[in-house]
Amino acid sequence: MEAAKKEGKLVLMTHPGTDYQGLVRVFQERYPGIRVEHTGARPSDFSPKLITEQKNGQYLWDVMTASTSNKVNVLTPTGAFQDIRPFMIRSDVKDDSKWQGGFEWYAQDVSKQTLSLVSAADVVGGVFVNRDVIPKSEFSTVEDLLNPKWKGKIVIDDPSVPAHGSLALTGILKAKGEDFLRRFFAEQQPVVQDTVRITTEWIATGRYPLAVGVDTNTLDELQKNGVGKNVERHVGPLYVNTRGVSVFKNAPNPNAAKVWVNWFLSQEGQTAWVNSFTDSNSRRTDVPVKHPAFVADYNKLETYTSPNTERDGTLLRTVFAIYRETRR
């Protein structure tokens, strides 16, 4: 803490949204001597910038707390992170009994690089349906995605990058196979949108009554304001969305990074996480479940796709390949 105060700041990257802002606010109140420079951005937009900076010898960022898909598939191959294990020092943080599945669950094979400590594993994905436009009698299972009547009426978050759309499609791919996904792209001609907030607004307003790859936090905001109240979530196969914390290579404020990592993984930090989010729970066993709809069955994790980890990276790459193939 004393060394972190001398550094004076923490340079933090997360996804955008009020949930991460709430998490940062709790940390800032807890540690006023460490000024947080917080940037919220889609990892697919942030990664090219980070990679270019590091290639030019600029190491400007300390910590990334976000979903692990982009970390595994884009940033890790460039050597963007350092081993996180030396940054985890609190005994209560490293206590196996405090974590579902044990403490050391990394998104990457630790023999290659200790990439990201997975702190949350939530079941999400599927198809979102605006019930103001489409009744249950017309769309109730993922098979209905291929009904010709929905051609041109489906919006999907950009499936060419590891983000909401492609991750959701891994669950569909595992359940229905490659031919189903090829038919979906070729026959239904979904509208591809590279800004997930717009994708979410379009399903909420009914401009497109079906969507794959929706930002649930944006949807929550819209529904609180009376927009898209009858959007049904998660119809069809789901996937495990793993989120966690990583430390960038040559972090300029290593002690502040260490404070963040240990606070974030503590009971206090994980409670702040759960209280800030509307769609995520902690793996910590001493943090109450607040969002039961998203709880994964830790005894049957192998039954879900886990595209945010190295284990199911092949599925994600298959989604990319099929999308490119059918868009020629």
mmCIF file of C-alpha atoms in Angstrom:
data_model
loop_
_atom_site.group_PDB
_atom_site.id
_atom_site.type_symbol
_atom_site.label_atom_id
_atom_site.label_comp_id
_atom_site.label_asym_id
_atom_site.label_seq_id
_atom_site.Cartn_x
_atom_site.Cartn_y
_atom_site.Cartn_z
ATOM 1 C CA MET A 1 0.000 0.000 0.000
ATOM 2 C CA GLU A 2 2.796 2.430 0.861
ATOM 3 C CA ALA A 3 4.561 1.709 -2.428
ATOM 4 C CA ALA A 4 1.273 2.018 -4.332
ATOM 5 C CA LYS A 5 0.615 5.409 -2.759
ATOM 6 C CA LYS A 6 4.035 6.570 -3.948
ATOM 7 C CA GLU A 7 3.165 5.444 -7.482
ATOM 8 C CA GLY A 8 -0.021 7.426 -7.015
ATOM 9 C CA LYS A 9 -2.253 5.839 -9.626
ATOM 10 C CA LEU A 10 -3.600 2.701 -11.260
ATOM 11 C CA VAL A 11 -4.222 2.568 -15.031
ATOM 12 C CA LEU A 12 -7.147 0.202 -15.474
ATOM 13 C CA MET A 13 -8.886 -1.151 -18.568
ATOM 14 C CA THR A 14 -12.359 -2.760 -18.433
ATOM 15 C CA HIS A 15 -15.393 -3.230 -20.620
ATOM 16 C CA PRO A 16 -17.575 -0.120 -20.901
ATOM 17 C CA GLY A 17 -20.693 0.265 -18.779
ATOM 18 C CA THR A 18 -22.048 1.465 -15.465
ATOM 19 C CA ASP A 19 -21.358 -1.902 -13.823
ATOM 20 C CA TYR A 20 -17.581 -1.534 -14.131
ATOM 21 C CA GLN A 21 -17.848 2.131 -13.173
ATOM 22 C CA GLY A 22 -19.579 1.073 -9.971
ATOM 23 C CA LEU A 23 -16.827 -1.422 -9.203
ATOM 24 C CA VAL A 24 -14.129 1.215 -9.721
ATOM 25 C CA ARG A 25 -16.018 3.667 -7.518
ATOM 26 C CA VAL A 26 -15.996 1.218 -4.591
ATOM 27 C CA PHE A 27 -12.238 0.637 -4.985
ATOM 28 C CA GLN A 28 -11.563 4.376 -5.195
ATOM 29 C CA GLU A 29 -13.485 4.978 -1.968
ATOM 30 C CA ARG A 30 -11.616 2.131 -0.278
ATOM 31 C CA TYR A 31 -8.175 3.333 -1.448
ATOM 32 C CA PRO A 32 -8.299 7.122 -1.909
ATOM 33 C CA GLY A 33 -4.503 7.301 -2.089
ATOM 34 C CA ILE A 34 -4.503 5.453 -5.424
ATOM 35 C CA ARG A 35 -6.027 7.489 -8.221
ATOM 36 C CA VAL A 36 -7.709 5.229 -10.783
ATOM 37 C CA GLU A 37 -7.345 6.164 -14.447
ATOM 38 C CA HIS A 38 -10.164 4.007 -15.784
ATOM 39 C CA THR A 39 -10.928 3.349 -19.445
ATOM 40 C CA GLY A 40 -14.016 1.382 -20.424
ATOM 41 C CA ALA A 41 -13.877 0.058 -23.999
ATOM 42 C CA ARG A 42 -14.745 -3.013 -26.013
ATOM 43 C CA PRO A 43 -11.650 -5.240 -25.920
ATOM 44 C CA SER A 44 -11.904 -5.715 -29.700
ATOM 45 C CA ASP A 45 -11.478 -1.935 -30.069
ATOM 46 C CA PHE A 46 -8.852 -1.588 -27.334
ATOM 47 C CA SER A 47 -6.566 -4.477 -28.315
ATOM 48 C CA PRO A 48 -5.116 -3.047 -31.560
ATOM 49 C CA LYS A 49 -4.174 0.129 -29.678
ATOM 50 C CA LEU A 50 -2.509 -1.815 -26.856
ATOM 51 C CA ILE A 51 -0.612 -4.085 -29.255
ATOM 52 C CA THR A 52 0.689 -1.114 -31.252
ATOM 53 C CA GLU A 53 1.786 0.671 -28.079
ATOM 54 C CA GLN A 54 3.700 -2.330 -26.791
ATOM 55 C CA LYS A 55 5.380 -2.907 -30.164
ATOM 56 C CA ASN A 56 6.651 0.661 -29.902
ATOM 57 C CA GLY A 57 7.975 0.101 -26.378
ATOM 58 C CA GLN A 58 5.133 1.941 -24.654
ATOM 59 C CA TYR A 59 3.825 0.179 -21.557
ATOM 60 C CA LEU A 60 1.073 2.442 -20.285
ATOM 61 C CA TRP A 61 -1.463 0.084 -18.688
ATOM 62 C CA ASP A 62 -1.482 -1.832 -15.425
ATOM 63 C CA VAL A 63 -4.491 -4.131 -15.190
ATOM 64 C CA MET A 64 -7.309 -5.498 -17.329
ATOM 65 C CA THR A 65 -10.496 -6.713 -15.641
ATOM 66 C CA ALA A 66 -12.899 -8.045 -18.246
ATOM 67 C CA SER A 67 -14.165 -11.104 -20.082
ATOM 68 C CA THR A 68 -11.331 -13.397 -21.074
ATOM 69 C CA SER A 69 -12.190 -14.159 -24.724
ATOM 70 C CA ASN A 70 -10.216 -11.330 -26.306
ATOM 71 C CA LYS A 71 -7.367 -11.929 -23.885
ATOM 72 C CA VAL A 72 -7.066 -15.580 -24.946
ATOM 73 C CA ASN A 73 -7.535 -15.100 -28.670
ATOM 74 C CA VAL A 74 -5.956 -11.713 -29.392
ATOM 75 C CA LEU A 75 -3.757 -10.298 -26.642
ATOM 76 C CA THR A 76 -2.035 -13.391 -25.253
ATOM 77 C CA PRO A 77 -0.408 -14.391 -28.567
ATOM 78 C CA THR A 78 1.331 -10.992 -28.633
ATOM 79 C CA GLY A 79 2.737 -11.392 -25.104
ATOM 80 C CA ALA A 80 0.610 -8.545 -23.758
ATOM 81 C CA PHE A 81 0.413 -9.892 -20.176
ATOM 82 C CA GLN A 82 2.775 -11.008 -17.452
ATOM 83 C CA ASP A 83 2.457 -13.846 -14.959
ATOM 84 C CA ILE A 84 -0.257 -12.852 -12.509
ATOM 85 C CA ARG A 85 0.765 -15.298 -9.757
ATOM 86 C CA PRO A 86 3.366 -13.025 -8.091
ATOM 87 C CA PHE A 87 0.685 -10.332 -7.778
ATOM 88 C CA MET A 88 -1.634 -12.513 -5.689
ATOM 89 C CA ILE A 89 -0.290 -12.363 -2.143
ATOM 90 C CA ARG A 90 -3.193 -12.519 0.342
ATOM 91 C CA SER A 91 -3.715 -15.939 1.902
ATOM 92 C CA ASP A 92 -7.486 -15.491 2.068
ATOM 93 C CA VAL A 93 -7.509 -14.787 -1.661
ATOM 94 C CA LYS A 94 -5.603 -17.973 -2.498
ATOM 95 C CA ASP A 95 -7.650 -20.243 -0.209
ATOM 96 C CA ASP A 96 -9.096 -23.043 -2.383
ATOM 97 C CA SER A 97 -12.069 -23.480 -0.057
ATOM 98 C CA LYS A 98 -13.213 -19.947 -0.878
ATOM 99 C CA TRP A 99 -13.690 -20.643 -4.601
ATOM 100 C CA GLN A 100 -16.055 -22.826 -6.611
ATOM 101 C CA GLY A 101 -13.810 -25.247 -8.464
ATOM 102 C CA GLY A 102 -10.752 -24.182 -6.454
ATOM 103 C CA PHE A 103 -8.809 -20.945 -6.609
ATOM 104 C CA GLU A 104 -6.456 -21.506 -9.539
ATOM 105 C CA TRP A 105 -8.732 -21.445 -12.557
ATOM 106 C CA TYR A 106 -6.982 -19.668 -15.385
ATOM 107 C CA ALA A 107 -8.289 -18.908 -18.855
ATOM 108 C CA GLN A 108 -5.001 -20.104 -20.314
ATOM 109 C CA ASP A 109 -2.795 -23.153 -19.839
ATOM 110 C CA VAL A 110 -0.422 -22.000 -17.087
ATOM 111 C CA SER A 111 2.464 -23.884 -18.669
ATOM 112 C CA LYS A 112 2.277 -21.296 -21.471
ATOM 113 C CA GLN A 113 1.265 -18.126 -19.651
ATOM 114 C CA THR A 114 -0.703 -17.348 -16.519
ATOM 115 C CA LEU A 115 -3.073 -15.126 -18.361
ATOM 116 C CA SER A 116 -6.155 -14.383 -16.314
ATOM 117 C CA LEU A 117 -7.487 -15.605 -12.981
ATOM 118 C CA VAL A 118 -11.141 -16.453 -13.656
ATOM 119 C CA SER A 119 -13.258 -14.845 -10.941
ATOM 120 C CA ALA A 120 -16.704 -15.265 -12.512
ATOM 121 C CA ALA A 121 -18.275 -17.908 -14.753
ATOM 122 C CA ASP A 122 -21.811 -17.073 -15.831
ATOM 123 C CA VAL A 123 -24.177 -18.881 -18.179
ATOM 124 C CA VAL A 124 -25.312 -16.508 -20.945
ATOM 125 C CA GLY A 125 -25.906 -16.350 -24.707
ATOM 126 C CA GLY A 126 -28.658 -17.788 -26.863
ATOM 127 C CA VAL A 127 -31.099 -15.788 -28.964
ATOM 128 C CA PHE A 128 -32.937 -12.646 -27.778
ATOM 129 C CA VAL A 129 -36.551 -12.319 -28.932
ATOM 130 C CA ASN A 130 -38.747 -9.213 -28.829
ATOM 131 C CA ARG A 131 -42.086 -10.678 -27.741
ATOM 132 C CA ASP A 132 -43.921 -7.503 -28.707
ATOM 133 C CA VAL A 133 -43.219 -8.544 -32.301
ATOM 134 C CA ILE A 134 -42.841 -12.341 -32.221
ATOM 135 C CA PRO A 135 -45.054 -14.510 -29.988
ATOM 136 C CA LYS A 136 -43.785 -17.737 -28.424
ATOM 137 C CA SER A 137 -45.902 -19.760 -30.847
ATOM 138 C CA GLU A 138 -43.702 -18.500 -33.707
ATOM 139 C CA PHE A 139 -40.263 -18.679 -32.062
ATOM 140 C CA SER A 140 -39.472 -20.894 -29.092
ATOM 141 C CA THR A 141 -36.302 -22.873 -29.915
ATOM 142 C CA VAL A 142 -33.004 -22.229 -31.653
ATOM 143 C CA GLU A 143 -34.200 -24.346 -34.594
ATOM 144 C CA ASP A 144 -36.642 -21.532 -35.395
ATOM 145 C CA LEU A 145 -33.662 -19.376 -36.423
ATOM 146 C CA LEU A 146 -33.771 -21.114 -39.823
ATOM 147 C CA ASN A 147 -37.440 -20.368 -40.489
ATOM 148 C CA PRO A 148 -37.466 -18.467 -43.833
ATOM 149 C CA LYS A 149 -39.906 -15.911 -42.418
ATOM 150 C CA TRP A 150 -37.081 -14.461 -40.300
ATOM 151 C CA LYS A 151 -34.746 -13.829 -43.236
ATOM 152 C CA GLY A 152 -33.356 -10.300 -42.929
ATOM 153 C CA LYS A 153 -35.021 -9.798 -39.546
ATOM 154 C CA ILE A 154 -32.120 -10.900 -37.354
ATOM 155 C CA VAL A 155 -29.344 -8.622 -36.085
ATOM 156 C CA ILE A 156 -26.079 -10.077 -34.822
ATOM 157 C CA ASP A 157 -23.166 -8.484 -33.016
ATOM 158 C CA ASP A 158 -20.072 -8.677 -35.240
ATOM 159 C CA PRO A 159 -19.158 -12.408 -35.409
ATOM 160 C CA SER A 160 -15.715 -11.784 -36.911
ATOM 161 C CA VAL A 161 -14.187 -10.844 -33.534
ATOM 162 C CA PRO A 162 -14.293 -12.481 -30.083
ATOM 163 C CA ALA A 163 -17.282 -10.590 -28.702
ATOM 164 C CA HIS A 164 -20.968 -11.053 -27.829
ATOM 165 C CA GLY A 165 -22.081 -12.383 -31.217
ATOM 166 C CA SER A 166 -19.357 -14.930 -31.887
ATOM 167 C CA LEU A 167 -19.378 -16.154 -28.284
ATOM 168 C CA ALA A 168 -23.128 -16.794 -28.388
ATOM 169 C CA LEU A 169 -22.695 -18.664 -31.654
ATOM 170 C CA THR A 170 -20.271 -21.144 -30.074
ATOM 171 C CA GLY A 171 -23.121 -22.500 -27.963
ATOM 172 C CA ILE A 172 -25.304 -22.829 -31.065
ATOM 173 C CA LEU A 173 -22.426 -24.402 -32.997
ATOM 174 C CA LYS A 174 -21.825 -27.052 -30.343
ATOM 175 C CA ALA A 175 -25.534 -27.892 -30.089
ATOM 176 C CA LYS A 176 -26.512 -27.806 -33.776
ATOM 177 C CA GLY A 177 -23.303 -28.321 -35.770
ATOM 178 C CA GLU A 178 -21.486 -26.532 -38.568
ATOM 179 C CA ASP A 179 -24.131 -27.049 -41.272
ATOM 180 C CA PHE A 180 -26.735 -25.293 -39.110
ATOM 181 C CA LEU A 181 -24.451 -22.290 -38.675
ATOM 182 C CA ARG A 182 -23.656 -22.171 -42.398
ATOM 183 C CA ARG A 183 -27.369 -22.190 -43.230
ATOM 184 C CA PHE A 184 -28.003 -19.477 -40.658
ATOM 185 C CA PHE A 185 -25.499 -17.108 -42.267
ATOM 186 C CA ALA A 186 -26.210 -18.010 -45.904
ATOM 187 C CA GLU A 187 -29.992 -18.347 -45.850
ATOM 188 C CA GLN A 188 -31.093 -15.898 -43.166
ATOM 189 C CA GLN A 189 -28.663 -13.119 -44.055
ATOM 190 C CA PRO A 190 -28.508 -11.598 -40.558
ATOM 191 C CA VAL A 191 -27.665 -7.920 -40.343
ATOM 192 C CA VAL A 192 -24.196 -7.551 -38.821
ATOM 193 C CA GLN A 193 -23.691 -4.631 -36.450
ATOM 194 C CA ASP A 194 -20.247 -3.865 -35.026
ATOM 195 C CA THR A 195 -21.530 -1.720 -32.150
ATOM 196 C CA VAL A 196 -23.194 -3.937 -29.559
ATOM 197 C CA ARG A 197 -25.119 -1.050 -28.024
ATOM 198 C CA ILE A 198 -26.831 -0.454 -31.358
ATOM 199 C CA THR A 199 -27.553 -4.179 -31.681
ATOM 200 C CA THR A 200 -29.191 -4.023 -28.264
ATOM 201 C CA GLU A 201 -31.203 -0.907 -29.120
ATOM 202 C CA TRP A 202 -32.474 -2.522 -32.317
ATOM 203 C CA ILE A 203 -33.796 -5.624 -30.539
ATOM 204 C CA ALA A 204 -35.298 -3.499 -27.749
ATOM 205 C CA THR A 205 -37.155 -1.182 -30.132
ATOM 206 C CA GLY A 206 -38.233 -4.057 -32.378
ATOM 207 C CA ARG A 207 -36.424 -2.747 -35.454
ATOM 208 C CA TYR A 208 -35.043 -6.278 -35.600
ATOM 209 C CA PRO A 209 -37.157 -8.700 -33.531
ATOM 210 C CA LEU A 210 -34.378 -11.308 -33.186
ATOM 211 C CA ALA A 211 -30.806 -10.752 -32.016
ATOM 212 C CA VAL A 212 -27.679 -12.809 -31.337
ATOM 213 C CA GLY A 213 -25.092 -11.070 -29.173
ATOM 214 C CA VAL A 214 -26.764 -8.517 -26.912
ATOM 215 C CA ASP A 215 -25.250 -6.411 -24.154
ATOM 216 C CA THR A 216 -27.440 -7.231 -21.153
ATOM 217 C CA ASN A 217 -26.346 -4.147 -19.227
ATOM 218 C CA THR A 218 -27.511 -1.871 -22.043
ATOM 219 C CA LEU A 219 -30.725 -3.870 -22.262
ATOM 220 C CA ASP A 220 -31.256 -3.405 -18.520
ATOM 221 C CA GLU A 221 -30.850 0.363 -18.914
ATOM 222 C CA LEU A 222 -33.329 0.464 -21.787
ATOM 223 C CA GLN A 223 -35.874 -1.656 -19.946
ATOM 224 C CA LYS A 224 -35.655 0.568 -16.875
ATOM 225 C CA ASN A 225 -36.691 3.406 -19.180
ATOM 226 C CA GLY A 226 -39.601 1.407 -20.554
ATOM 227 C CA VAL A 227 -37.979 0.286 -23.820
ATOM 228 C CA GLY A 228 -37.908 -3.395 -24.773
ATOM 229 C CA LYS A 229 -39.621 -4.623 -21.623
ATOM 230 C CA ASN A 230 -40.824 -7.756 -23.419
ATOM 231 C CA VAL A 231 -37.475 -8.867 -24.811
ATOM 232 C CA GLU A 232 -36.966 -12.506 -23.831
ATOM 233 C CA ARG A 233 -33.377 -13.462 -23.145
ATOM 234 C CA HIS A 234 -31.270 -16.584 -23.669
ATOM 235 C CA VAL A 235 -33.502 -18.718 -25.905
ATOM 236 C CA GLY A 236 -31.511 -21.770 -26.980
ATOM 237 C CA PRO A 237 -27.982 -23.079 -26.222
ATOM 238 C CA LEU A 238 -25.902 -21.048 -23.779
ATOM 239 C CA TYR A 239 -22.198 -20.694 -23.030
ATOM 240 C CA VAL A 240 -20.078 -19.963 -19.967
ATOM 241 C CA ASN A 241 -18.852 -16.376 -19.970
ATOM 242 C CA THR A 242 -15.658 -16.283 -17.915
ATOM 243 C CA ARG A 243 -14.385 -12.973 -16.574
ATOM 244 C CA GLY A 244 -11.319 -12.195 -14.578
ATOM 245 C CA VAL A 245 -8.242 -10.112 -13.954
ATOM 246 C CA SER A 246 -4.880 -9.866 -15.757
ATOM 247 C CA VAL A 247 -1.735 -7.751 -15.338
ATOM 248 C CA PHE A 248 -0.146 -6.164 -18.392
ATOM 249 C CA LYS A 249 3.490 -6.712 -19.274
ATOM 250 C CA ASN A 250 5.778 -4.096 -17.701
ATOM 251 C CA ALA A 251 2.914 -2.520 -15.768
ATOM 252 C CA PRO A 252 4.064 1.018 -14.863
ATOM 253 C CA ASN A 253 2.437 0.904 -11.416
ATOM 254 C CA PRO A 254 3.066 -2.670 -10.232
ATOM 255 C CA ASN A 255 2.266 -2.041 -6.572
ATOM 256 C CA ALA A 256 -1.041 -0.363 -7.365
ATOM 257 C CA ALA A 257 -1.749 -3.311 -9.663
ATOM 258 C CA LYS A 258 -1.047 -5.667 -6.774
ATOM 259 C CA VAL A 259 -3.466 -3.762 -4.537
ATOM 260 C CA TRP A 260 -6.194 -3.963 -7.196
ATOM 261 C CA VAL A 261 -5.679 -7.683 -7.856
ATOM 262 C CA ASN A 262 -5.831 -8.644 -4.184
ATOM 263 C CA TRP A 263 -8.760 -6.362 -3.393
ATOM 264 C CA PHE A 264 -10.684 -7.495 -6.464
ATOM 265 C CA LEU A 265 -10.239 -11.181 -5.570
ATOM 266 C CA SER A 266 -11.052 -10.663 -1.886
ATOM 267 C CA GLN A 267 -14.500 -11.175 -0.386
ATOM 268 C CA GLU A 268 -14.919 -7.397 -0.275
ATOM 269 C CA GLY A 269 -13.947 -6.931 -3.911
ATOM 270 C CA GLN A 270 -16.063 -9.800 -5.182
ATOM 271 C CA THR A 271 -19.045 -8.536 -3.190
ATOM 272 C CA ALA A 272 -18.572 -5.160 -4.881
ATOM 273 C CA TRP A 273 -18.471 -6.994 -8.228
ATOM 274 C CA VAL A 274 -21.761 -8.800 -7.609
ATOM 275 C CA ASN A 275 -23.436 -5.645 -6.299
ATOM 276 C CA SER A 276 -22.303 -3.640 -9.335
ATOM 277 C CA PHE A 277 -23.464 -6.132 -11.951
ATOM 278 C CA THR A 278 -26.900 -7.298 -13.057
ATOM 279 C CA ASP A 279 -25.714 -10.415 -14.866
ATOM 280 C CA SER A 280 -22.758 -11.882 -12.967
ATOM 281 C CA ASN A 281 -21.948 -13.822 -9.823
ATOM 282 C CA SER A 282 -18.635 -14.540 -8.141
ATOM 283 C CA ARG A 283 -16.916 -17.906 -7.937
ATOM 284 C CA ARG A 284 -16.183 -17.101 -4.293
ATOM 285 C CA THR A 285 -18.191 -19.322 -1.967
ATOM 286 C CA ASP A 286 -18.398 -16.610 0.716
ATOM 287 C CA VAL A 287 -20.120 -14.125 -1.621
ATOM 288 C CA PRO A 288 -23.892 -14.709 -1.865
ATOM 289 C CA VAL A 289 -25.442 -15.446 -5.252
ATOM 290 C CA LYS A 290 -27.343 -12.362 -6.344
ATOM 291 C CA HIS A 291 -28.238 -13.312 -9.920
ATOM 292 C CA PRO A 292 -29.373 -16.976 -9.898
ATOM 293 C CA ALA A 293 -30.426 -16.962 -13.560
ATOM 294 C CA PHE A 294 -26.755 -16.837 -14.571
ATOM 295 C CA VAL A 295 -25.316 -19.482 -12.212
ATOM 296 C CA ALA A 296 -23.325 -22.211 -13.936
ATOM 297 C CA ASP A 297 -23.443 -25.812 -12.711
ATOM 298 C CA TYR A 298 -19.846 -26.216 -11.585
ATOM 299 C CA ASN A 299 -20.250 -29.992 -11.516
ATOM 300 C CA LYS A 300 -21.112 -30.011 -15.216
ATOM 301 C CA LEU A 301 -18.914 -27.307 -16.685
ATOM 302 C CA GLU A 302 -17.859 -29.632 -19.483
ATOM 303 C CA THR A 303 -21.441 -29.570 -20.838
ATOM 304 C CA TYR A 304 -21.191 -25.853 -21.687
ATOM 305 C CA THR A 305 -19.035 -24.246 -24.312
ATOM 306 C CA SER A 306 -16.409 -22.054 -22.718
ATOM 307 C CA PRO A 307 -15.150 -19.886 -25.607
ATOM 308 C CA ASN A 308 -13.495 -17.362 -23.284
ATOM 309 C CA THR A 309 -10.913 -19.990 -22.354
ATOM 310 C CA GLU A 310 -8.272 -21.846 -24.286
ATOM 311 C CA ARG A 311 -10.308 -25.075 -24.026
ATOM 312 C CA ASP A 312 -12.929 -24.022 -26.580
ATOM 313 C CA GLY A 313 -10.890 -21.646 -28.662
ATOM 314 C CA THR A 314 -11.328 -24.027 -31.596
ATOM 315 C CA LEU A 315 -15.095 -23.484 -31.527
ATOM 316 C CA LEU A 316 -14.625 -19.731 -31.660
ATOM 317 C CA ARG A 317 -12.206 -20.022 -34.578
ATOM 318 C CA THR A 318 -14.721 -22.252 -36.366
ATOM 319 C CA VAL A 319 -17.372 -19.537 -35.976
ATOM 320 C CA PHE A 320 -14.970 -17.007 -37.538
ATOM 321 C CA ALA A 321 -14.177 -19.366 -40.428
ATOM 322 C CA ILE A 322 -17.812 -20.182 -41.233
ATOM 323 C CA TYR A 323 -18.747 -16.506 -41.128
ATOM 324 C CA ARG A 324 -15.940 -15.588 -43.554
ATOM 325 C CA GLU A 325 -16.827 -18.507 -45.807
ATOM 326 C CA THR A 326 -20.504 -17.609 -46.074
ATOM 327 C CA ARG A 327 -19.935 -13.866 -46.526
ATOM 328 C CA ARG A 328 -17.851 -14.185 -49.683
#
